[in-house]
Coordinates of C-alpha atoms in Angstrom, one line a residue:
Chain D
M1 CA 97.4 146.7 108.1
S2 CA 96.2 151.2 108.2
G3 CA 94.3 151.6 112.0
G4 CA 92.2 153.7 110.9
A5 CA 89.7 151.3 109.1
L6 CA 89.7 148.8 112.3
R7 CA 89.7 151.1 114.4
S8 CA 86.4 152.2 113.4
G9 CA 83.6 150.9 110.7
P10 CA 82.6 147.6 109.7
L11 CA 86.2 146.1 110.8
K12 CA 86.1 147.1 114.2
P13 CA 85.0 142.9 115.3
V14 CA 88.3 142.3 113.6
G15 CA 91.1 144.2 115.6
E16 CA 89.2 143.6 118.2
L17 CA 90.2 139.9 117.9
L18 CA 93.7 140.4 116.6
K19 CA 94.5 142.0 119.4
Y20 CA 92.2 139.6 121.9
S21 CA 95.5 136.7 120.0
R22 CA 98.3 139.5 120.6
K23 CA 97.4 139.2 123.9
Y24 CA 97.0 135.7 124.4
S25 CA 99.6 134.3 122.6
L26 CA 103.3 136.2 123.6
W27 CA 106.4 135.0 123.6
M28 CA 108.6 136.1 125.2
F29 CA 112.8 136.6 125.5
Q30 CA 113.8 135.9 129.0
W31 CA 116.7 137.7 130.3
G32 CA 117.4 136.4 132.8
L33 CA 120.5 138.6 135.4
A34 CA 119.8 138.3 138.9
C35 CA 118.1 136.9 141.3
C36 CA 114.7 138.1 140.5
A37 CA 115.8 135.8 137.3
I38 CA 114.8 132.9 140.1
E39 CA 111.6 134.2 140.4
M40 CA 111.1 134.6 136.8
G41 CA 111.9 130.8 137.1
A42 CA 109.3 130.3 139.9
A43 CA 106.6 131.8 138.1
L44 CA 106.8 130.2 134.6
A45 CA 108.3 126.5 135.8
G46 CA 106.7 126.5 139.6
P47 CA 103.2 124.8 139.0
R48 CA 101.9 127.0 142.2
Y49 CA 102.3 130.0 139.2
D50 CA 102.2 128.7 136.0
V51 CA 102.2 131.3 133.4
M52 CA 101.5 129.6 130.6
R53 CA 97.7 129.2 131.1
L54 CA 98.3 133.2 130.3
G55 CA 100.0 132.3 127.2
V56 CA 103.3 133.8 128.1
I57 CA 105.4 130.9 126.1
P58 CA 109.5 131.6 127.0
F59 CA 110.7 129.5 125.2
P60 CA 111.7 132.4 121.6
A61 CA 115.1 130.7 119.6
S62 CA 116.3 133.9 119.2
P63 CA 114.3 137.7 120.4
R64 CA 113.8 137.9 116.1
Q65 CA 111.2 135.5 117.0
A66 CA 109.7 137.5 121.1
D67 CA 106.9 140.2 121.3
L68 CA 107.8 140.5 124.8
I69 CA 111.4 141.0 127.0
V70 CA 111.6 140.8 130.4
I71 CA 114.7 141.9 132.1
S72 CA 115.0 141.0 135.3
G73 CA 118.2 141.5 137.4
T74 CA 120.7 143.8 137.9
V75 CA 122.0 145.6 134.5
T76 CA 125.4 145.6 134.5
D77 CA 127.6 148.7 132.5
K78 CA 129.1 146.0 131.2
M79 CA 125.3 144.3 130.0
A80 CA 124.1 147.1 128.3
P81 CA 125.2 146.9 124.9
A82 CA 124.3 143.4 124.4
I83 CA 120.2 144.3 125.9
R84 CA 120.0 147.5 123.7
R85 CA 121.3 145.3 120.6
L86 CA 119.0 142.2 121.5
Y87 CA 116.2 144.7 122.3
E88 CA 116.7 146.3 118.8
Q89 CA 116.7 142.8 116.5
M90 CA 113.0 142.3 118.1
P91 CA 110.3 142.9 115.3
D92 CA 107.8 145.1 116.6
P93 CA 105.0 145.6 118.4
K94 CA 107.7 144.6 120.9
Y95 CA 107.2 145.3 125.5
V96 CA 109.0 145.1 127.5
I97 CA 108.9 144.9 131.4
S98 CA 111.2 145.7 133.8
M99 CA 111.5 142.7 136.9
G100 CA 112.9 143.9 140.7
S101 CA 114.4 147.2 141.6
C102 CA 117.6 146.7 140.0
A103 CA 116.6 147.0 136.7
N104 CA 113.8 149.4 137.2
C105 CA 116.5 151.9 139.3
G106 CA 119.6 150.1 140.2
G107 CA 118.1 149.1 143.5
P108 CA 120.7 148.5 146.9
Y109 CA 123.9 149.5 143.9
W110 CA 121.9 153.0 143.4
D111 CA 125.7 153.7 144.4
S112 CA 127.4 150.7 142.9
Y113 CA 130.7 152.0 140.1
S114 CA 129.6 149.4 137.3
V115 CA 126.0 149.2 137.7
T116 CA 123.4 150.5 135.4
K117 CA 120.8 152.6 137.2
G118 CA 117.9 151.3 135.4
V119 CA 117.4 149.5 132.2
D120 CA 114.9 152.3 130.6
Q121 CA 117.9 154.3 130.4
I122 CA 118.7 151.7 127.0
I123 CA 115.5 150.3 126.6
P124 CA 111.5 152.3 127.0
V125 CA 110.0 150.8 129.6
D126 CA 105.9 149.1 129.3
V127 CA 105.6 147.9 132.7
Y128 CA 107.7 148.1 135.7
I129 CA 107.1 145.2 138.8
P130 CA 109.3 146.1 141.6
G131 CA 110.6 144.2 144.3
C132 CA 114.1 142.6 145.3
P133 CA 112.7 140.6 143.9
P134 CA 109.7 140.9 143.1
R135 CA 106.6 138.0 143.9
P136 CA 105.9 135.5 141.5
E137 CA 102.9 137.3 141.6
A138 CA 103.6 140.5 141.5
F139 CA 105.3 139.1 138.1
V140 CA 102.2 137.1 136.7
Q141 CA 99.8 140.6 138.2
G142 CA 102.6 142.4 135.8
I143 CA 102.0 140.4 132.1
V144 CA 98.3 140.7 133.1
M145 CA 97.9 144.0 133.3
L146 CA 100.3 144.3 129.9
Q147 CA 97.8 142.1 128.3
E148 CA 94.9 144.6 129.6
R149 CA 97.2 147.7 128.2
I150 CA 97.6 145.1 124.3
Q151 CA 93.7 145.3 124.5
R152 CA 93.1 148.5 125.0
E153 CA 95.8 149.7 122.7
D154 CA 96.0 150.8 119.0
P155 CA 97.7 149.1 117.2
A156 CA 98.3 151.2 114.7
E157 CA 99.3 154.1 117.1
R158 CA 102.5 151.6 119.0
W159 CA 103.6 151.2 115.5
Q160 CA 104.2 155.1 114.6
G161 CA 106.1 155.7 117.7
K162 CA 102.7 157.1 120.4
H163 CA 103.8 157.4 123.4
W164 CA 102.0 155.2 126.3
E165 CA 102.2 156.2 129.8
P166 CA 103.6 153.2 132.0
I167 CA 102.5 150.7 134.2
V168 CA 103.7 150.0 137.8
V169 CA 103.1 146.8 139.1
G170 CA 101.1 147.6 142.7
G171 CA 100.1 151.4 141.6
G172 CA 97.0 151.5 141.1
E173 CA 94.5 150.9 137.0
V174 CA 96.5 151.1 134.2
P175 CA 96.8 153.9 132.8
A176 CA 94.9 154.6 129.3
Chain U
M1 CA 134.9 89.9 101.6
P2 CA 132.6 92.1 103.7
K3 CA 129.5 91.8 103.3
F4 CA 128.6 95.3 103.1
E5 CA 131.0 96.5 100.5
V6 CA 131.0 100.1 99.4
D7 CA 131.4 101.9 95.9
P8 CA 134.3 103.1 94.6
A9 CA 132.8 105.9 93.7
V10 CA 131.1 107.3 97.3
H11 CA 135.0 106.4 98.2
R12 CA 136.0 109.2 96.4
G13 CA 133.1 111.5 97.2
L14 CA 133.4 111.2 100.8
A15 CA 137.3 111.5 100.8
D16 CA 136.4 114.9 98.4
A17 CA 133.8 115.6 100.9
R18 CA 136.8 115.5 103.7
L19 CA 139.5 117.3 101.1
N20 CA 137.0 120.1 101.3
V21 CA 136.3 120.4 104.9
E22 CA 140.2 119.8 105.1
I23 CA 140.6 123.6 103.5
D24 CA 139.0 125.5 105.6
N25 CA 139.1 123.3 108.3
G26 CA 140.1 126.4 110.5
D27 CA 138.9 125.5 113.9
M28 CA 135.1 127.0 114.7
I29 CA 134.9 129.8 117.5
L30 CA 131.3 129.1 118.8
N31 CA 130.3 132.4 121.7
L32 CA 127.8 131.4 124.2
G33 CA 126.9 133.8 127.0
P34 CA 126.3 136.1 127.9
Q35 CA 122.6 135.4 127.3
H36 CA 122.5 132.3 127.4
P37 CA 119.3 129.6 129.2
A38 CA 122.1 127.1 130.3
T39 CA 124.5 129.7 132.0
H40 CA 122.0 130.0 135.1
G41 CA 122.9 133.9 134.1
T42 CA 125.0 135.8 132.7
L43 CA 128.7 134.1 131.8
R44 CA 130.3 133.9 128.6
L45 CA 132.3 131.2 127.0
V46 CA 134.4 131.5 124.3
V47 CA 135.0 128.1 123.3
R48 CA 137.4 126.6 120.0
L49 CA 135.7 123.5 118.6
D50 CA 137.1 120.5 116.4
G51 CA 134.6 119.1 115.4
E52 CA 131.8 118.0 118.4
R53 CA 135.1 119.0 120.5
V54 CA 136.5 121.5 123.1
V55 CA 139.4 122.6 121.6
A56 CA 139.8 125.2 124.5
S57 CA 137.5 127.4 126.3
D58 CA 137.4 131.0 127.8
V59 CA 135.2 132.3 130.6
V60 CA 134.8 135.6 129.9
I61 CA 133.6 136.9 133.2
G62 CA 132.9 140.5 134.8
Y63 CA 129.2 140.2 133.3
M64 CA 126.9 140.7 136.8
H65 CA 130.2 142.7 138.6
R66 CA 128.7 145.1 140.9
G67 CA 131.4 146.0 143.2
Y68 CA 130.5 144.9 146.7
E69 CA 133.8 145.5 148.1
K70 CA 133.7 149.4 147.3
L71 CA 129.9 149.5 148.7
T72 CA 131.0 148.0 151.6
E73 CA 133.5 150.8 152.5
Y74 CA 130.3 153.1 152.5
R75 CA 127.9 150.9 153.8
T76 CA 127.2 150.9 158.4
Y77 CA 127.4 146.9 159.1
P78 CA 123.6 146.6 159.5
Q79 CA 122.8 147.6 155.6
I80 CA 126.3 145.9 155.0
T81 CA 123.9 142.6 156.1
T82 CA 120.8 143.5 153.5
L83 CA 123.5 143.6 150.2
I84 CA 126.1 140.4 151.2
N85 CA 122.2 138.7 150.9
R86 CA 122.3 139.2 147.0
I87 CA 125.9 137.5 146.0
D88 CA 125.0 134.6 146.0
W89 CA 121.0 134.9 145.9
L90 CA 119.9 131.6 146.3
S91 CA 121.6 130.6 149.4
S92 CA 121.2 134.0 150.9
F93 CA 121.1 133.5 154.9
A94 CA 124.4 131.3 154.8
N95 CA 125.5 135.0 153.3
E96 CA 124.4 136.7 156.1
V97 CA 125.8 133.9 158.5
P98 CA 129.6 134.5 158.2
F99 CA 129.7 138.5 158.3
V100 CA 127.9 138.9 161.5
H101 CA 129.3 136.5 162.5
A102 CA 132.5 138.6 161.9
A103 CA 131.2 141.8 162.8
E104 CA 130.7 140.0 166.4
Q105 CA 133.8 137.9 167.0
L106 CA 135.3 141.5 166.6
M107 CA 132.9 143.1 169.2
G108 CA 133.3 140.4 171.4
I109 CA 130.1 139.8 171.5
E110 CA 127.9 136.0 171.2
A111 CA 124.6 135.8 170.3
P112 CA 121.6 133.6 172.7
P113 CA 122.4 130.0 171.9
R114 CA 118.5 129.7 170.9
A115 CA 119.6 132.0 168.2
E116 CA 122.7 130.7 166.6
Y117 CA 120.1 127.1 166.2
I118 CA 117.5 129.3 164.8
R119 CA 120.5 130.1 162.2
T120 CA 122.5 126.4 161.9
A121 CA 118.5 125.6 160.7
L122 CA 117.8 128.4 158.4
T123 CA 121.6 128.0 157.0
E124 CA 120.7 124.1 156.4
L125 CA 116.7 124.9 155.2
S126 CA 118.4 127.7 152.7
R127 CA 120.9 125.1 151.8
I128 CA 118.3 122.2 150.9
A129 CA 116.2 125.3 148.3
T130 CA 119.7 125.8 146.1
F131 CA 120.0 122.2 146.0
L132 CA 116.6 121.4 144.8
L133 CA 116.9 123.7 142.5
F134 CA 120.0 122.4 141.4
L135 CA 118.2 119.2 141.2
G136 CA 116.1 119.6 138.8
E137 CA 118.1 122.8 137.0
M138 CA 120.0 119.3 136.2
G139 CA 117.7 117.2 135.0
L140 CA 116.8 120.7 132.6
Q141 CA 119.9 121.0 131.5
V142 CA 120.7 116.4 130.2
G143 CA 116.9 117.0 128.4
A144 CA 114.5 116.3 130.9
I145 CA 112.2 119.3 131.3
T146 CA 110.0 117.4 134.2
P147 CA 112.5 117.4 137.2
A148 CA 113.0 121.2 136.8
F149 CA 108.5 120.9 137.4
Y150 CA 109.6 119.3 141.0
G151 CA 112.5 120.9 141.8
F152 CA 110.3 124.6 141.8
R153 CA 107.7 122.8 143.4
D154 CA 109.7 121.3 146.4
R155 CA 111.5 124.2 147.0
E156 CA 108.1 126.3 147.3
Y157 CA 107.9 124.1 150.7
V158 CA 110.8 125.6 151.7
L159 CA 111.2 128.8 150.8
N160 CA 107.5 129.1 153.1
A161 CA 109.3 128.4 156.3
I162 CA 111.8 130.6 155.0
E163 CA 109.0 133.0 154.6
S164 CA 106.9 132.5 157.4
A165 CA 110.4 132.9 159.8
T166 CA 112.1 135.8 158.2
G167 CA 109.6 137.7 156.6
G168 CA 111.6 137.7 152.9
R169 CA 111.2 134.8 150.7
F170 CA 114.6 134.8 149.4
H171 CA 116.4 138.2 150.4
P172 CA 115.5 136.7 154.2
N173 CA 118.1 139.8 155.6
F174 CA 116.7 138.8 159.2
N175 CA 120.3 137.8 161.3
R176 CA 121.4 141.2 163.4
I177 CA 125.0 141.3 165.2
G178 CA 123.9 139.9 168.0
G179 CA 121.3 137.5 167.4
L180 CA 117.8 137.6 164.8
K181 CA 115.3 140.5 163.8
D182 CA 112.7 137.5 166.2
D183 CA 111.5 134.7 167.1
L184 CA 109.9 132.3 164.9
P185 CA 106.7 132.2 164.6
W186 CA 103.9 129.8 166.4
G187 CA 103.5 126.4 164.7
W188 CA 106.5 126.6 162.4
I189 CA 107.8 123.8 163.9
A190 CA 105.3 121.3 163.7
E191 CA 105.0 123.1 159.7
T192 CA 108.8 123.0 158.9
R193 CA 108.7 119.3 160.5
E194 CA 106.1 118.6 157.8
S195 CA 108.0 119.8 154.4
M196 CA 111.5 118.4 155.9
R197 CA 108.6 115.2 155.8
K198 CA 108.1 116.6 152.0
V199 CA 111.9 116.8 151.2
L200 CA 112.9 113.8 152.5
K201 CA 110.0 112.4 150.2
S202 CA 111.4 114.4 147.3
C203 CA 114.8 113.5 147.4
D204 CA 113.6 109.8 147.3
E205 CA 111.9 110.4 144.0
F206 CA 115.3 112.6 142.3
E207 CA 117.0 109.6 143.3
D208 CA 114.1 107.5 141.2
L209 CA 113.9 109.5 138.2
V210 CA 117.3 111.1 137.7
V211 CA 119.8 108.9 139.2
S212 CA 119.0 105.9 138.6
N213 CA 117.3 107.4 134.7
P214 CA 120.9 105.7 132.1
I215 CA 120.3 108.7 129.9
F216 CA 121.4 110.3 133.0
Q217 CA 123.7 109.0 133.5
K218 CA 125.7 107.9 130.3
R219 CA 125.3 111.9 129.7
T220 CA 127.1 112.4 133.0
R221 CA 129.2 109.6 134.4
G222 CA 132.5 109.7 133.0
I223 CA 132.4 113.8 132.1
G224 CA 134.7 116.2 133.8
I225 CA 136.2 114.6 135.9
I226 CA 138.2 116.6 138.5
P227 CA 141.0 114.9 140.2
A228 CA 141.0 115.9 143.3
E229 CA 144.7 117.8 143.8
L230 CA 144.6 119.4 140.7
G231 CA 140.9 120.6 142.0
A232 CA 142.8 121.7 145.4
S233 CA 145.2 123.8 143.8
Y234 CA 142.3 125.8 142.1
G235 CA 140.8 126.4 144.9
V236 CA 137.3 124.2 144.4
S237 CA 135.8 123.8 147.6
G238 CA 132.5 122.4 148.3
S239 CA 130.3 119.6 146.9
N240 CA 132.2 120.3 144.0
L241 CA 135.2 118.9 145.8
R242 CA 133.9 116.7 147.7
A243 CA 132.1 114.7 144.7
S244 CA 135.9 114.4 143.9
G245 CA 136.5 111.9 146.9
V246 CA 138.1 114.4 149.4
D247 CA 136.6 114.4 152.7
W248 CA 136.7 117.9 153.8
D249 CA 133.8 120.0 154.9
L250 CA 134.2 123.0 156.7
R251 CA 131.0 122.7 159.1
R252 CA 133.0 120.0 160.5
D253 CA 136.9 120.6 159.7
G254 CA 136.8 124.8 160.0
K255 CA 136.8 126.5 163.0
P256 CA 133.4 125.4 164.7
Y257 CA 130.8 127.6 164.2
L258 CA 126.8 127.6 165.1
V259 CA 126.0 124.1 166.4
Y260 CA 126.6 121.5 164.0
N261 CA 129.0 120.2 166.4
D262 CA 126.0 119.5 168.5
L263 CA 124.5 117.0 165.9
D264 CA 124.9 113.7 164.4
W265 CA 125.7 114.2 160.5
K266 CA 127.4 112.7 158.0
V267 CA 130.1 114.2 155.5
W268 CA 129.4 112.4 151.9
T269 CA 131.8 111.9 149.8
H270 CA 132.0 110.4 145.5
S271 CA 135.3 108.9 143.9
D272 CA 134.7 109.4 140.9
G273 CA 135.2 113.1 141.0
D274 CA 132.4 113.4 137.3
S275 CA 129.6 115.5 137.4
F276 CA 127.4 112.7 138.3
A277 CA 129.3 112.4 141.4
R278 CA 128.2 115.5 141.8
Y279 CA 124.9 115.4 141.0
W280 CA 124.6 112.3 143.7
V281 CA 126.4 114.2 146.6
R282 CA 123.9 117.1 146.5
L283 CA 121.5 114.6 147.0
Q284 CA 122.7 112.9 149.2
E285 CA 123.3 116.7 151.0
T286 CA 120.5 117.3 150.9
R287 CA 118.7 114.8 152.5
E288 CA 121.2 114.9 154.9
S289 CA 120.5 118.8 155.6
A290 CA 116.8 117.6 155.9
R291 CA 117.7 115.5 158.6
M292 CA 119.8 118.0 160.5
V293 CA 117.2 120.3 160.4
L294 CA 114.4 118.3 161.9
Q295 CA 117.7 117.5 164.9
L296 CA 117.5 120.4 165.0
L297 CA 113.7 121.1 165.9
D298 CA 113.8 118.6 168.1
V299 CA 116.7 120.1 170.4
M300 CA 115.9 123.9 170.3
P301 CA 116.7 125.9 172.9
S302 CA 114.0 128.3 174.5
G303 CA 115.5 131.4 175.8
P304 CA 115.7 135.5 174.3
V305 CA 117.3 135.8 170.0
M306 CA 119.0 138.4 170.9
T307 CA 122.0 140.0 173.5
K308 CA 122.6 143.6 174.4
V309 CA 123.5 145.2 171.4
P310 CA 124.4 149.5 171.4
K311 CA 121.4 151.1 169.4
I312 CA 124.8 152.3 166.9
I313 CA 127.1 149.5 166.7
K314 CA 130.7 150.5 166.9
V315 CA 132.7 148.0 166.1
P316 CA 136.6 148.1 168.2
E317 CA 139.3 148.3 165.8
G318 CA 140.7 144.8 163.8
E319 CA 140.6 142.6 161.8
V320 CA 139.0 139.5 161.3
W321 CA 138.4 136.0 158.6
V322 CA 135.8 134.6 158.8
N323 CA 134.8 131.1 156.4
T324 CA 132.0 128.8 156.4
E325 CA 130.9 125.8 154.3
N326 CA 127.5 127.5 152.0
P327 CA 126.0 125.3 149.8
L328 CA 127.6 125.8 146.9
G329 CA 131.4 126.4 149.0
E330 CA 133.9 128.2 151.0
M331 CA 132.6 131.7 151.4
G332 CA 134.3 134.2 153.9
Y333 CA 135.2 137.3 155.1
Y334 CA 138.5 139.1 155.8
V335 CA 136.7 142.3 158.0
I336 CA 139.0 145.7 158.4
S337 CA 137.8 147.6 161.4
K338 CA 138.7 150.7 161.8
G339 CA 136.4 151.8 164.5
A340 CA 133.7 153.3 162.2
T341 CA 130.2 152.3 162.2
G342 CA 131.8 150.5 158.5
P343 CA 134.0 148.1 157.8
F344 CA 137.6 149.5 156.2
R345 CA 137.6 146.5 154.0
V346 CA 135.9 143.8 153.6
K347 CA 137.2 140.9 151.0
I348 CA 134.7 138.8 150.2
R349 CA 136.5 135.6 149.6
T350 CA 132.9 133.5 147.3
A351 CA 133.5 129.8 146.4
S352 CA 131.8 130.1 142.3
L353 CA 134.8 132.1 141.4
S354 CA 137.2 129.7 142.3
N355 CA 134.7 126.6 141.1
V356 CA 134.2 128.3 137.8
S357 CA 137.9 128.8 137.6
I358 CA 138.7 125.1 136.3
A359 CA 136.2 125.7 133.5
P360 CA 138.8 125.9 130.7
W361 CA 140.7 122.4 131.9
L362 CA 137.5 121.1 132.6
L363 CA 136.1 121.4 128.9
R364 CA 139.2 120.3 126.9
G365 CA 138.5 117.2 125.0
V366 CA 134.5 117.4 125.8
Y367 CA 131.8 117.4 123.1
L368 CA 130.0 120.0 122.3
P369 CA 126.1 119.8 124.7
D370 CA 128.1 117.9 127.4
I371 CA 129.8 121.7 128.6
I372 CA 126.4 122.4 129.4
T373 CA 126.4 119.7 131.7
V374 CA 129.5 120.0 133.0
L375 CA 128.6 124.0 134.1
A376 CA 125.1 122.8 134.9
S377 CA 127.0 120.2 137.0
L378 CA 129.4 123.1 138.7
Y379 CA 126.6 124.8 139.9
F380 CA 127.7 128.1 140.5
I381 CA 125.8 131.9 140.6
L382 CA 127.4 134.3 138.0
G383 CA 126.5 136.5 141.4
D384 CA 129.1 134.9 143.4
I385 CA 131.9 134.6 140.3
D386 CA 131.5 138.6 140.0
K387 CA 130.6 139.8 143.1

């Protein structure tokens, strides 16, 4: 699909509808690694938080059916190649949420010999959720901010590989 | 003559099919993980299958290795409690206690009685939080999704109690060498008493919903049996060993720690040693822990929660081994101090590493779907395995 016709002109409402649909049907591939995975589980399965009401479905059978990958937990050097490989298997457009200090920058293991200091060294990250571990509310906030970004962005530019300013939960508005 | 006689041509066809199977009948190698929802994290299993049966399995660990024992050499004692929260991330508070006790024993100080009581209550609360997650997840692994929701719902009550006392839902980092950071907040005891009643009620729910469910019993009874002596020789500890009929609990039988001797409680065992027994024992222990917390709330003494300690903590030279009964089993720290602000060397004994080391033996001969239930009933945490 060429983005030009959707961006302006008579087809613009169709593009808006497309983005609206995409935003509320995110298939999420969970990459639960450490403590954050339990908080992610609480956000998904816990009746108090219930992320599925936002249209996030955490049951794709493989990364090939997923729109969104959540890296939650400590990424080690042994794990990093597997993350890269499964990320490459996801179809475009794809989004990455890095949950927790370990996935963001190494966290409490900043000087460890076996921990990758930040998952952004191996895959591009769209949303950073700080915290050790972040509360489930922060995870919900990250999802909501990502949906705002999807509503606002131009899919054509995304597919052409435009660089977007990453979102930081708790760091103010969603950057344009 | 049997009524349902089959046409000989069908038999030939079946034989042909069997022959074809046998021609290329190399045992199938199946790779589970390192990222698989049933492995509670990043455990990788390489399984050799003959049809549906497991011939052999290999457990590949190390995907969560963060180098704890090396990191402790670069941290001071108060910084290490932050770190060791995250070894077994479900029962963070219980991880802190043995380490803080080790440092206190080396320094020759003791926490005030009120601090010890609060420590015991919070340890048992983290045990309940750990086991409630297990009670729900185990239902998930046999194919029932509802218990997981119940588990997560009831766990929130306990996490709220931990959070209002310590400020952290997950990683409290509340222990200080010589006591606790703070006293309990006002109204905590009444609130916790209420949540313990909810926990006891939810244990009854799990009894009805899961334990007495015939499908659950079919999937777990007689599967993954750990013989008592073999389990002990593999170093299996905690509820896994008690489910094999070994009446051994470090809270009662080990070197006395915290205030367990002042409480009226019981060690639960089960004679079967299968997946069902492990579930049943954990369910009873959740109840017992809730009753222990209720007792503790009644007899909580007053007084300070912190002894006098120097501003910069230097631990005198010496060696000490402290082991405690964590939710997953025996956890211990061997601390060697050379008189500096941080330890010279810390050896960490974690329960899950020993518990999972029996898995290749245990999985031999089980059906493929039972791998998941057996692993889930062993209940390990990957951070606890890999350190």
